[in-house]
Amino acid sequence: MDTWDDNDVRDAEQLAGPILIIGASGFVGANLFHSLRRIREDVFASSRNPGTSRRLRYARDEDLVCVDVTDSGSVDQALRRIRPETLFHLSAYGAYSWQADARSIHETNYIGLFNVLQTLRDIGCTAMVHAGSSSEYGLNCMRPDESSELIPNSDYAVSKVSCSFLIKYYGQVLELPCVHLRLYSVYGPWEERNRLVPTLVSSALKGQWPPLAERNISRDFVYVDDCTRAFTKAAVTICKTDPGLSVNIASGIKTTLEEVAETAKEVFALPSEPQFDSMPVRKWDLPDWYGNPRLALEKMGWQSKIGFREGLHLCARWEQGASDRLRFDEGPNKRKKISAVIACYKDEQAIPVMHQRLTDVFESSDYDYEIIFVNDGSPFGDETAIKDITAKDRHTIGISHSRNFGSQSAFLSGMEVASGDAVVLLDGDLQDPPEVIPDFIKKWEAGYNIIYGQRTNRVAPLHMRVFYKLFYRAFKLLSDIPVPVDAGDFSLMDRKAVDQMLKFPEKDAFIRGLRAWVGFRQVGIPYVRPERLFGRSTNRFLKNIWWAKKGIFSFSMKPLHLIQGLGLAMFFVSVGLSLFYLTAYFIDPPSVKGVTTVVLLVLGLGSVQLISLSVLGDYIGKITEEVKNRPRYIRRKVVFGGNEYDSVEALRRKSDRGEEAAGSGSVRAHS
């Protein structure tokens, strides 16, 4: 619970709605979201991946919006859908030591803000408040006011200075109601665990001191509720009266690290003395870093209410009362995630239908989700259809292969990218109905690791139905492992099973066989396989024969055993016949006859030999494929958010840039 009073609530009620908070997965953004959300219904939280944020764990799904501020299309789509009248922009990168990539800092902070302002200028808004930083003053950090010279001393500071001028231009010249708040050292619930105050409070509650830097380093501490009040105050005041203005959000009190320790010792009754200089000084740690809050009081009627001592008490109360799931990043995510991998080849018409049906299924579930379309070198418009969908739906990723490698390679390609706790495999022709997935999920929740679709019937010509029935039963009979009958690739596999399957080095993979080989708890779900909705099947009779051979020769040595047995049988038959004819020769010497018998024997034995050689050739062919050690597939491009990337690794790097504490992207680190 926050410390907002009745006046703060009235300010929140005056805000024009809807309200959108960009960067709500971060520390300040999350506190602002929860404070506003308890007062009104029209508040939305956005970040790159809000569903994975511990700070938004208990937010309603309908209040969460995926936005990548570095992607103008993503920003434009989200803002046009929500049409926010009040927008709080807190997305940032580079405020912490582990966020050091200079390009990501400028792209996220400056370009991200530019993308937001561009769309807001087009659609209009009542108020837009941007989170700046006291680091903009850089070396000129001793109680500067807003007219003081800016001497930034880091890429992060430079990017925020640039943002302040962008706000000034859009506010004063283009007349957009936007302002820029320079935040000082904000602390409070949900702050990153390795920061000074959370570390100090956590250690002090155990009667210990954390490592401390130089005693003379100073800060201007602002409790997070005072900071969030400043955002609402700015929206209802200076956005109307002084658009383009930059304002310090500071207490105006210089607090040295030594004074921090003295206050903590009194608040927590610590018996020992702190050990200063027990951790290195960071390059931005300065002895006189505090601000001048005069303009905030004059223009906004805002001032800091909560002193540092009271703030420590509030942090300690939250630390003691909050669960580990709220306090720590390593707590489980808000929801488990299911990844759907769809192998596509000549499925241009089916892809949008598949996407909509999958979305309907997942949106009605209690799970987060992602949909991965793998275009396996289709000569038709599959790639364009997939790209169009990714531009509209941030749950969707597209992969395009350099050529057609086959559905098994397409599935494995998608499985490597999938980040879900479970992975569902489907063919892109809609013959694997997404509506069966909820039945898969129920079995998964019951403890099964692999749930496969079992085709009790299929809409197909009689001869094809008979062929498939015979194949699955022959496969089961010949296989060296137990294989379920009538079970295709359509299945849900737990992350444990998926990870094991991805470790297999074999190149010519047969997934339904590998799925049976890994074991774990498995169960089948019966369903009727419908007819292909669009176009004609790419599996002709000879292709089905190829599939049958692929499955049998990948998971059975019995054909070799049968050849061996047939050879032994023929040997004993030939010995028996030799003895018979030798005996008959002495009893009744033959005349010249038996040519037919000889011809039939030669043809029969020749046929057996050719069949045996072909079986041996298939096994040798598989050995040859494995020895070549060629890749299972080659990815030509990856598409996310309508943008194209050369590799999964390139997309992952972009996702990892993240927003303030938004976590890593949804893409696994496979290239």
XYZ file of C-alpha atoms in Angstrom:
671
model
C 0.000 0.000 0.000
C 1.326 3.462 -0.885
C 1.338 6.603 1.269
C -0.788 8.770 -1.011
C -3.206 11.062 0.840
C -6.588 12.454 -0.207
C -5.008 15.272 -2.224
C -2.926 12.772 -4.155
C -6.026 10.693 -4.853
C -7.824 13.795 -6.149
C -4.914 14.512 -8.485
C -5.131 10.956 -9.801
C -8.873 11.285 -10.315
C -8.334 14.467 -12.345
C -6.100 12.724 -14.868
C -7.661 12.357 -18.300
C -8.055 8.723 -19.243
C -7.140 6.224 -20.486
C -3.733 6.270 -18.768
C -0.743 4.403 -20.179
C 2.502 3.831 -18.272
C 5.389 2.878 -20.560
C 8.170 1.137 -18.649
C 5.809 -0.165 -15.973
C 7.992 -3.216 -15.356
C 10.563 -0.914 -13.772
C 10.769 0.083 -10.132
C 9.165 3.550 -10.339
C 6.780 2.630 -13.151
C 5.375 -0.348 -11.252
C 4.762 1.734 -8.123
C 3.023 4.391 -10.197
C 0.869 1.772 -11.924
C -0.277 0.128 -8.685
C -1.019 3.463 -6.999
C -3.152 4.617 -9.915
C -4.754 1.224 -10.468
C -6.232 1.117 -6.968
C -7.968 4.430 -7.696
C -9.224 3.948 -11.244
C -9.861 1.248 -13.836
C -8.488 2.799 -17.028
C -4.767 2.333 -16.308
C -2.523 0.230 -18.552
C 0.981 -1.052 -17.827
C 3.371 -1.589 -20.699
C 6.913 -2.762 -21.266
C 8.640 -5.125 -23.646
C 7.429 -8.206 -21.727
C 5.070 -7.121 -18.927
C 3.742 -10.646 -18.407
C 7.115 -11.809 -17.058
C 7.600 -8.974 -14.554
C 7.503 -9.855 -10.862
C 6.356 -6.293 -10.183
C 3.277 -6.830 -12.351
C 2.630 -10.359 -11.149
C -0.870 -9.613 -9.888
C -1.928 -7.175 -12.586
C -4.862 -8.193 -14.744
C -3.952 -9.536 -18.156
C -6.168 -6.975 -19.845
C -4.163 -4.175 -18.185
C -0.845 -5.334 -19.673
C 0.425 -4.078 -23.029
C 3.551 -5.245 -24.886
C 5.479 -2.279 -26.287
C 9.028 -2.122 -27.602
C 9.856 1.591 -27.568
C 12.741 1.096 -30.013
C 10.266 -0.245 -32.570
C 8.197 2.589 -34.032
C 5.624 0.136 -35.363
C 5.111 -1.418 -31.941
C 4.708 2.014 -30.326
C 2.330 3.278 -32.982
C 0.165 0.178 -32.838
C -0.155 0.223 -29.036
C -0.861 3.943 -28.751
C -3.442 3.931 -31.514
C -5.199 0.990 -29.916
C -5.332 2.443 -26.395
C -5.539 6.139 -27.338
C -4.105 7.319 -23.986
C -5.032 10.811 -22.876
C -2.378 10.666 -20.146
C 0.930 8.941 -20.800
C 3.756 8.440 -18.310
C 7.005 7.502 -20.053
C 9.459 5.764 -17.696
C 11.142 3.393 -20.111
C 14.923 3.611 -19.714
C 18.146 1.715 -20.242
C 21.591 2.451 -18.789
C 20.697 3.528 -15.262
C 22.429 0.478 -13.795
C 26.002 -0.724 -14.097
C 24.993 -3.914 -15.936
C 23.265 -1.873 -18.664
C 26.414 -0.693 -20.409
C 25.796 -1.031 -24.156
C 26.035 2.530 -25.496
C 23.966 1.905 -28.621
C 21.166 0.354 -26.583
C 21.229 3.312 -24.186
C 20.673 5.870 -26.937
C 18.208 3.735 -28.918
C 16.039 2.975 -25.893
C 16.137 6.389 -24.245
C 16.230 8.894 -27.093
C 14.821 6.994 -30.085
C 12.282 5.333 -27.800
C 11.011 8.720 -26.619
C 11.047 10.060 -30.178
C 8.853 7.172 -31.344
C 6.333 7.882 -28.584
C 6.233 11.623 -29.257
C 5.776 11.076 -32.989
C 2.618 9.050 -32.494
C 1.297 11.262 -29.689
C 1.629 14.301 -31.902
C -0.496 12.551 -34.500
C -3.225 11.162 -32.229
C -3.085 13.858 -29.532
C -3.101 13.625 -25.745
C -3.874 15.689 -22.651
C -0.628 15.093 -20.743
C 2.680 13.303 -21.270
C 5.260 13.120 -18.459
C 8.747 11.796 -19.177
C 11.195 10.460 -16.580
C 14.573 12.143 -16.838
C 17.500 11.840 -14.448
C 19.597 13.963 -12.115
C 22.600 12.490 -13.932
C 21.886 15.021 -16.684
C 23.734 17.581 -14.554
C 26.726 15.242 -14.466
C 29.745 17.023 -13.022
C 27.644 20.074 -12.157
C 25.798 18.181 -9.429
C 25.938 20.448 -6.351
C 22.357 21.681 -5.868
C 21.786 22.741 -9.477
C 18.533 24.322 -10.503
C 16.900 23.804 -13.868
C 18.820 26.703 -15.443
C 22.228 25.296 -14.432
C 24.699 24.087 -17.021
C 24.368 20.432 -18.012
C 27.734 18.607 -17.998
C 26.807 14.942 -18.587
C 29.495 12.388 -17.737
C 28.054 9.148 -19.194
C 26.181 7.861 -22.240
C 23.103 7.510 -20.066
C 23.342 11.153 -18.979
C 23.857 12.314 -22.577
C 20.806 10.356 -23.725
C 18.655 11.886 -20.996
C 19.897 15.397 -21.783
C 18.914 14.762 -25.396
C 15.484 13.667 -24.199
C 15.052 16.908 -22.239
C 15.676 18.946 -25.391
C 13.331 16.710 -27.372
C 10.619 17.352 -24.779
C 11.373 21.075 -24.897
C 11.011 21.120 -28.680
C 7.774 19.133 -28.743
C 6.333 21.082 -25.820
C 7.298 24.661 -26.606
C 7.459 24.600 -30.406
C 5.031 21.845 -31.425
C 2.710 22.556 -28.453
C 2.401 18.976 -27.256
C 1.528 18.935 -23.511
C 4.698 17.150 -22.395
C 7.187 17.736 -19.557
C 10.448 16.233 -18.293
C 11.096 15.308 -14.629
C 14.716 14.937 -13.481
C 14.529 12.274 -10.811
C 17.090 12.127 -8.031
C 17.861 9.010 -5.924
C 14.467 7.337 -5.764
C 14.177 4.386 -3.355
C 11.429 2.220 -1.913
C 9.547 -1.057 -2.457
C 10.498 -3.108 -5.525
C 13.811 -1.354 -6.063
C 16.529 -3.606 -7.527
C 17.941 -5.833 -4.810
C 21.570 -4.836 -5.323
C 20.927 -1.115 -4.793
C 22.021 0.703 -1.641
C 18.759 0.967 0.306
C 17.404 -2.576 -0.333
C 20.824 -4.032 0.500
C 21.102 -1.894 3.628
C 17.596 -2.726 4.882
C 17.912 -6.448 4.146
C 21.263 -6.668 5.964
C 20.162 -4.453 8.864
C 17.106 -6.629 9.550
C 19.607 -9.455 10.115
C 21.718 -7.289 12.422
C 24.466 -6.867 9.828
C 26.057 -4.174 7.699
C 26.433 -4.471 3.928
C 29.660 -3.387 2.179
C 29.769 0.420 1.917
C 31.754 2.814 -0.280
C 33.367 6.105 0.799
C 31.598 7.837 3.664
C 31.587 11.258 1.931
C 29.624 10.169 -1.141
C 26.231 11.874 -1.060
C 22.756 11.418 -2.482
C 19.462 13.277 -2.589
C 16.998 10.585 -1.521
C 13.362 10.700 -2.680
C 10.917 8.050 -1.460
C 9.136 6.372 -4.356
C 5.637 7.513 -3.322
C 6.826 11.126 -3.366
C 8.192 10.463 -6.843
C 4.977 8.929 -8.185
C 3.006 11.866 -6.723
C 5.253 14.140 -8.759
C 4.183 12.419 -11.978
C 0.477 12.935 -11.331
C 1.103 16.506 -10.145
C 3.004 17.281 -13.317
C 0.232 15.851 -15.487
C -2.470 18.042 -13.930
C -0.333 21.205 -13.658
C 2.708 21.989 -15.790
C 1.620 19.846 -18.748
C -1.115 22.461 -19.136
C 0.751 25.592 -18.043
C 4.387 24.984 -19.039
C 4.723 22.329 -21.760
C 8.330 21.476 -22.568
C 9.550 22.281 -19.049
C 12.191 20.247 -17.175
C 11.782 20.056 -13.389
C 13.937 18.603 -10.604
C 12.265 15.992 -8.406
C 14.488 16.169 -5.341
C 14.268 16.560 -1.593
C 16.965 19.235 -1.650
C 18.724 17.482 1.242
C 22.312 16.308 0.877
C 22.680 12.953 2.639
C 26.146 11.442 2.830
C 26.765 7.735 3.087
C 27.984 8.295 6.634
C 24.656 9.943 7.511
C 22.830 7.043 5.857
C 24.703 4.629 8.125
C 24.008 6.714 11.237
C 20.277 6.772 10.480
C 20.215 3.035 9.778
C 22.073 2.293 13.014
C 19.413 4.175 14.993
C 16.423 2.795 13.084
C 17.571 -0.841 13.260
C 19.497 -0.645 16.566
C 22.619 -2.106 15.000
C 25.274 -2.878 17.641
C 28.340 -2.842 15.383
C 29.931 -0.060 13.357
C 29.733 0.177 9.552
C 32.802 -0.601 7.478
C 33.274 2.119 4.884
C 35.534 1.737 1.827
C 34.662 -1.973 1.734
C 33.390 -1.729 -1.843
C 34.781 0.141 -4.874
C 33.577 3.613 -5.808
C 31.664 3.769 -9.081
C 32.683 6.333 -11.679
C 29.487 8.351 -11.180
C 29.683 8.444 -7.362
C 30.318 12.088 -6.386
C 30.678 13.815 -2.981
C 28.053 16.519 -3.577
C 25.109 15.134 -5.504
C 21.864 16.791 -4.481
C 19.276 18.972 -6.152
C 17.245 22.137 -5.901
C 13.484 21.416 -5.730
C 12.342 25.058 -5.767
C 10.787 24.994 -9.256
C 8.739 21.870 -8.480
C 7.176 23.656 -5.510
C 6.526 26.857 -7.463
C 5.144 25.323 -10.639
C 3.568 22.079 -9.429
C 2.939 22.551 -5.728
C 5.059 19.453 -5.113
C 7.616 18.784 -2.423
C 9.077 15.704 -0.797
C 7.043 14.640 2.247
C 8.777 11.503 3.487
C 12.168 11.943 5.135
C 14.904 9.367 4.868
C 14.329 7.992 8.371
C 10.636 7.407 7.717
C 11.494 5.977 4.325
C 13.783 3.387 5.922
C 10.955 2.368 8.264
C 8.602 1.972 5.286
C 11.173 -0.068 3.360
C 11.746 -2.311 6.375
C 8.010 -2.853 6.785
C 7.711 -3.838 3.127
C 10.801 -6.060 3.317
C 9.321 -7.948 6.258
C 5.808 -8.196 4.857
C 6.370 -8.910 1.178
C 6.835 -12.474 -0.009
C 9.987 -13.675 -1.728
C 8.014 -13.833 -4.971
C 7.569 -10.064 -4.825
C 10.979 -9.132 -3.477
C 13.268 -11.230 -5.627
C 13.777 -11.478 -9.373
C 14.341 -15.204 -9.111
C 10.756 -15.819 -8.020
C 8.544 -17.687 -10.498
C 6.920 -15.752 -13.299
C 3.372 -14.522 -13.083
C 2.215 -17.194 -15.499
C 3.696 -20.210 -17.149
C 4.240 -19.897 -20.849
C 3.321 -22.158 -23.749
C 5.067 -21.925 -27.114
C 3.314 -23.068 -30.279
C 5.611 -24.059 -33.167
C 3.964 -24.285 -36.590
C 5.787 -25.828 -39.562
C 4.629 -24.044 -42.727
C 5.055 -24.992 -46.381
C 2.640 -23.686 -49.003
C 0.260 -22.619 -46.210
C -0.198 -18.940 -47.107
C -3.994 -19.022 -46.749
C -4.002 -21.150 -43.618
C -1.475 -19.100 -41.623
C -3.808 -16.187 -40.643
C -6.544 -18.654 -39.712
C -4.108 -20.723 -37.648
C -2.895 -17.583 -35.860
C -6.406 -16.465 -34.978
C -7.467 -19.897 -33.728
C -4.310 -20.282 -31.635
C -4.753 -16.779 -30.207
C -8.349 -17.541 -29.245
C -7.242 -20.743 -27.492
C -4.375 -19.153 -25.570
C -6.237 -15.961 -24.650
C -8.926 -18.074 -23.006
C -6.312 -19.951 -20.950
C -4.385 -18.943 -17.835
C -1.048 -19.059 -19.644
C 1.272 -16.635 -21.329
C 2.090 -17.749 -24.859
C 4.140 -17.266 -27.983
C 3.434 -18.424 -31.531
C 6.396 -19.347 -33.738
C 5.744 -19.774 -37.461
C 8.554 -21.537 -39.345
C 8.469 -20.907 -43.094
C 10.340 -23.928 -44.434
C 11.344 -22.454 -47.787
C 7.827 -22.114 -49.161
C 7.729 -20.765 -52.738
C 4.388 -19.081 -52.057
C 3.434 -16.136 -49.798
C 3.970 -17.811 -46.423
C 6.771 -15.414 -45.473
C 4.718 -12.299 -46.195
C 1.728 -13.647 -44.277
C 3.925 -14.397 -41.264
C 5.612 -10.979 -41.337
C 2.239 -9.214 -41.458
C 1.103 -11.124 -38.373
C 4.279 -10.378 -36.395
C 3.813 -6.665 -37.089
C 0.433 -6.798 -35.376
C 0.980 -9.368 -32.625
C 3.980 -9.223 -30.273
C 3.299 -12.823 -29.235
C 4.382 -13.985 -32.688
C 7.836 -14.782 -34.096
C 8.564 -15.746 -37.695
C 11.464 -17.868 -38.945
C 12.357 -18.374 -42.615
C 14.687 -21.140 -43.785
C 17.052 -20.770 -46.733
C 15.289 -23.672 -48.516
C 12.901 -26.512 -47.797
C 14.516 -28.785 -45.189
C 11.376 -30.723 -44.235
C 8.838 -30.404 -41.455
C 11.006 -32.217 -38.899
C 13.776 -29.654 -39.307
C 11.193 -26.863 -39.157
C 9.869 -28.165 -35.854
C 13.368 -28.431 -34.386
C 14.190 -24.913 -35.576
C 11.148 -23.553 -33.775
C 11.765 -25.661 -30.681
C 15.234 -24.150 -30.322
C 13.772 -20.654 -30.337
C 10.783 -21.438 -28.109
C 11.013 -20.016 -24.589
C 7.871 -21.602 -23.126
C 7.512 -24.005 -20.225
C 5.855 -26.301 -22.749
C 5.969 -26.504 -26.547
C 3.098 -27.459 -28.864
C 3.884 -28.715 -32.380
C 1.370 -28.236 -35.203
C 1.368 -28.554 -38.981
C 0.534 -25.313 -40.750
C -2.268 -26.796 -42.868
C -4.824 -26.723 -39.991
C -5.129 -30.508 -39.901
C -3.914 -30.292 -36.293
C -6.852 -28.433 -34.676
C -5.715 -25.863 -32.055
C -8.946 -26.440 -30.147
C -7.486 -29.739 -28.866
C -4.679 -27.865 -27.045
C -6.760 -27.195 -23.867
C -7.092 -30.980 -23.484
C -3.310 -31.255 -23.809
C -2.883 -28.586 -21.129
C -5.159 -30.405 -18.684
C -3.017 -33.525 -18.936
C 0.133 -31.413 -18.595
C -1.264 -29.858 -15.435
C -1.989 -33.384 -14.200
C 1.722 -34.200 -14.370
C 2.242 -35.678 -17.839
C 5.381 -34.533 -19.670
C 4.339 -35.452 -23.208
C 0.791 -35.374 -24.534
C 0.303 -36.415 -28.150
C -2.718 -36.259 -30.408
C -4.021 -39.707 -31.324
C -5.922 -39.826 -34.609
C -8.979 -41.980 -34.039
C -10.158 -41.108 -37.531
C -9.247 -38.790 -40.378
C -11.070 -37.135 -43.238
C -9.259 -38.774 -46.183
C -9.849 -41.326 -48.969
C -10.268 -44.930 -47.822
C -6.970 -46.140 -49.299
C -5.048 -43.390 -47.445
C -6.778 -44.180 -44.156
C -5.858 -47.849 -44.592
C -2.263 -46.959 -45.485
C -1.809 -44.767 -42.390
C -3.327 -47.412 -40.128
C -0.954 -50.026 -41.535
C 2.053 -47.713 -41.245
C 1.560 -46.896 -37.571
C 1.008 -50.541 -36.690
C 4.012 -51.667 -38.710
C 6.079 -48.924 -37.086
C 4.999 -50.073 -33.641
C 5.673 -53.723 -34.510
C 9.130 -53.069 -35.944
C 10.298 -50.335 -33.577
C 12.831 -51.159 -30.876
C 10.946 -48.896 -28.430
C 7.243 -48.666 -27.542
C 5.626 -46.290 -30.050
C 1.980 -45.202 -29.794
C -0.168 -45.901 -32.838
C -1.910 -43.167 -34.837
C 0.215 -40.441 -33.198
C 1.670 -37.772 -35.490
C 3.741 -34.696 -34.667
C 0.802 -32.845 -33.066
C 1.716 -32.825 -29.393
C 2.525 -30.828 -26.258
C 5.918 -31.452 -24.679
C 7.150 -30.226 -21.327
C 10.303 -28.097 -21.270
C 12.231 -30.992 -19.720
C 11.408 -33.257 -22.667
C 12.077 -30.511 -25.224
C 15.513 -29.765 -23.786
C 16.440 -33.443 -23.922
C 15.294 -33.766 -27.534
C 17.313 -30.708 -28.543
C 20.446 -32.401 -27.212
C 20.192 -35.229 -29.750
C 22.965 -34.819 -32.354
C 21.316 -36.759 -35.176
C 20.650 -34.768 -38.326
C 17.890 -36.843 -39.934
C 15.451 -36.493 -37.056
C 12.046 -38.164 -36.790
C 10.284 -36.282 -34.013
C 7.455 -38.657 -33.187
C 10.073 -41.390 -32.716
C 12.371 -39.163 -30.639
C 9.368 -38.186 -28.571
C 8.722 -41.841 -27.756
C 12.429 -42.511 -27.146
C 12.891 -39.841 -24.431
C 10.305 -41.527 -22.251
C 8.852 -39.512 -19.342
C 5.130 -39.685 -18.588
C 3.175 -39.804 -21.844
C -0.491 -39.964 -22.719
C -2.566 -39.679 -25.888
C -5.588 -37.464 -26.544
C -7.968 -38.821 -29.218
C -9.111 -36.471 -31.972
C -10.399 -36.588 -35.529
C -7.883 -35.261 -38.048
C -9.817 -32.979 -40.421
C -9.278 -32.495 -44.119
C -6.776 -29.884 -45.269
C -8.650 -26.557 -45.276
C -6.752 -24.932 -48.155
C -4.954 -26.390 -51.158
C -3.770 -29.964 -51.608
C -1.599 -32.091 -49.380
C 2.128 -32.044 -50.152
C 2.370 -35.685 -48.998
C 1.815 -37.919 -52.028
C 1.940 -41.729 -51.954
C 5.685 -41.977 -52.614
C 6.328 -39.286 -50.010
C 4.366 -41.332 -47.498
C 6.485 -44.387 -48.362
C 9.543 -42.217 -47.666
C 8.066 -41.215 -44.297
C 7.462 -44.865 -43.428
C 11.037 -45.834 -44.273
C 12.394 -42.824 -42.366
C 10.543 -43.803 -39.216
C 11.325 -47.511 -39.374
C 15.018 -47.186 -40.256
C 15.527 -44.496 -37.587
C 14.147 -46.523 -34.711
C 14.463 -50.178 -35.615
C 17.146 -52.769 -36.291
C 14.507 -55.417 -36.922
C 14.728 -55.208 -40.733
C 18.378 -56.237 -40.416
C 17.379 -59.042 -38.094
C 14.712 -60.128 -40.583
C 17.278 -60.188 -43.396
C 19.569 -62.238 -41.213
C 16.749 -64.605 -40.331
C 15.693 -64.874 -43.964
C 19.270 -65.660 -44.969
C 19.531 -68.399 -42.353
C 16.176 -69.810 -43.400
C 17.212 -69.829 -47.052
C 20.467 -71.539 -46.073
C 18.684 -74.353 -44.255
C 16.143 -74.674 -47.064
C 18.960 -74.924 -49.598
C 20.735 -77.594 -47.490
C 17.495 -79.541 -47.212
C 16.820 -79.280 -50.933
C 20.401 -80.346 -51.699
C 20.022 -83.475 -49.598
C 16.628 -84.166 -51.172
C 17.898 -83.843 -54.762
C 21.090 -85.815 -53.982
C 19.035 -88.688 -52.611
C 16.599 -88.502 -55.518
C 19.504 -88.552 -57.986
C 20.725 -91.939 -56.827
C 17.241 -93.422 -56.584
C 15.896 -92.104 -59.878
C 18.471 -90.393 -62.138
C 16.793 -87.303 -63.678
C 16.348 -86.423 -67.298
C 16.923 -82.856 -68.472
C 14.034 -80.934 -66.938
C 13.392 -78.454 -64.073
C 14.317 -75.281 -65.992
C 11.240 -73.521 -64.579
C 12.257 -74.415 -61.048
C 15.751 -73.054 -61.606
C 14.448 -69.800 -63.089
C 12.006 -69.271 -60.226
C 14.693 -69.990 -57.659
C 17.112 -67.565 -59.313
C 14.483 -64.827 -59.561
C 13.290 -65.435 -56.012
C 16.772 -65.383 -54.530
C 17.705 -62.388 -56.676
C 14.657 -60.478 -55.442
C 15.480 -61.307 -51.845
C 19.045 -60.133 -52.404
C 17.971 -56.861 -54.012
C 15.472 -56.136 -51.252
C 18.101 -56.942 -48.643
C 20.635 -54.721 -50.380
C 18.100 -51.872 -50.556
C 17.436 -52.188 -46.829
C 21.160 -52.181 -46.151
C 21.482 -49.218 -48.503
C 18.890 -47.258 -46.527
C 20.788 -47.861 -43.308
C 24.079 -46.910 -44.992
C 22.405 -43.806 -46.415
C 21.356 -42.733 -42.931
C 24.899 -43.323 -41.693
C 26.208 -41.190 -44.572
C 23.854 -38.336 -43.673
C 24.978 -38.394 -40.049
C 28.685 -38.594 -40.928
C 28.420 -35.526 -43.178
C 27.394 -33.569 -40.060
C 25.601 -30.910 -42.066
C 23.221 -28.606 -40.168
C 19.594 -29.666 -39.896
C 18.536 -26.329 -41.394
C 19.803 -22.853 -42.224
C 17.812 -19.854 -41.043
C 17.674 -17.043 -43.580
C 15.917 -14.526 -41.358
C 13.911 -14.098 -38.172
C 10.949 -11.707 -37.971
C 9.595 -10.094 -34.809
C 7.396 -7.032 -34.505
C 7.391 -6.745 -38.289
C 11.176 -6.229 -38.242
C 13.650 -8.609 -39.857
C 16.800 -9.926 -38.167
C 19.657 -11.913 -39.650
C 19.605 -14.486 -36.861
C 17.933 -15.464 -33.629
C 21.029 -14.205 -31.829
C 20.520 -10.715 -33.299
C 16.922 -10.702 -32.087
C 17.988 -11.982 -28.676
C 20.540 -9.175 -28.317
C 17.853 -6.630 -29.086
C 15.470 -8.251 -26.593
C 18.154 -8.316 -23.902
C 18.543 -4.561 -24.114
C 15.163 -4.441 -22.473
C 13.623 -1.553 -20.618
C 14.183 -0.552 -17.041
C 14.162 -3.885 -15.188
C 11.955 -5.368 -17.883
C 14.015 -8.541 -18.032
C 15.361 -10.341 -21.044
C 13.485 -11.001 -24.215
C 11.264 -13.935 -24.990
C 13.671 -15.575 -27.373
C 15.979 -18.374 -26.321
C 19.697 -17.931 -26.937
C 20.068 -20.314 -29.874
C 21.479 -19.088 -33.145
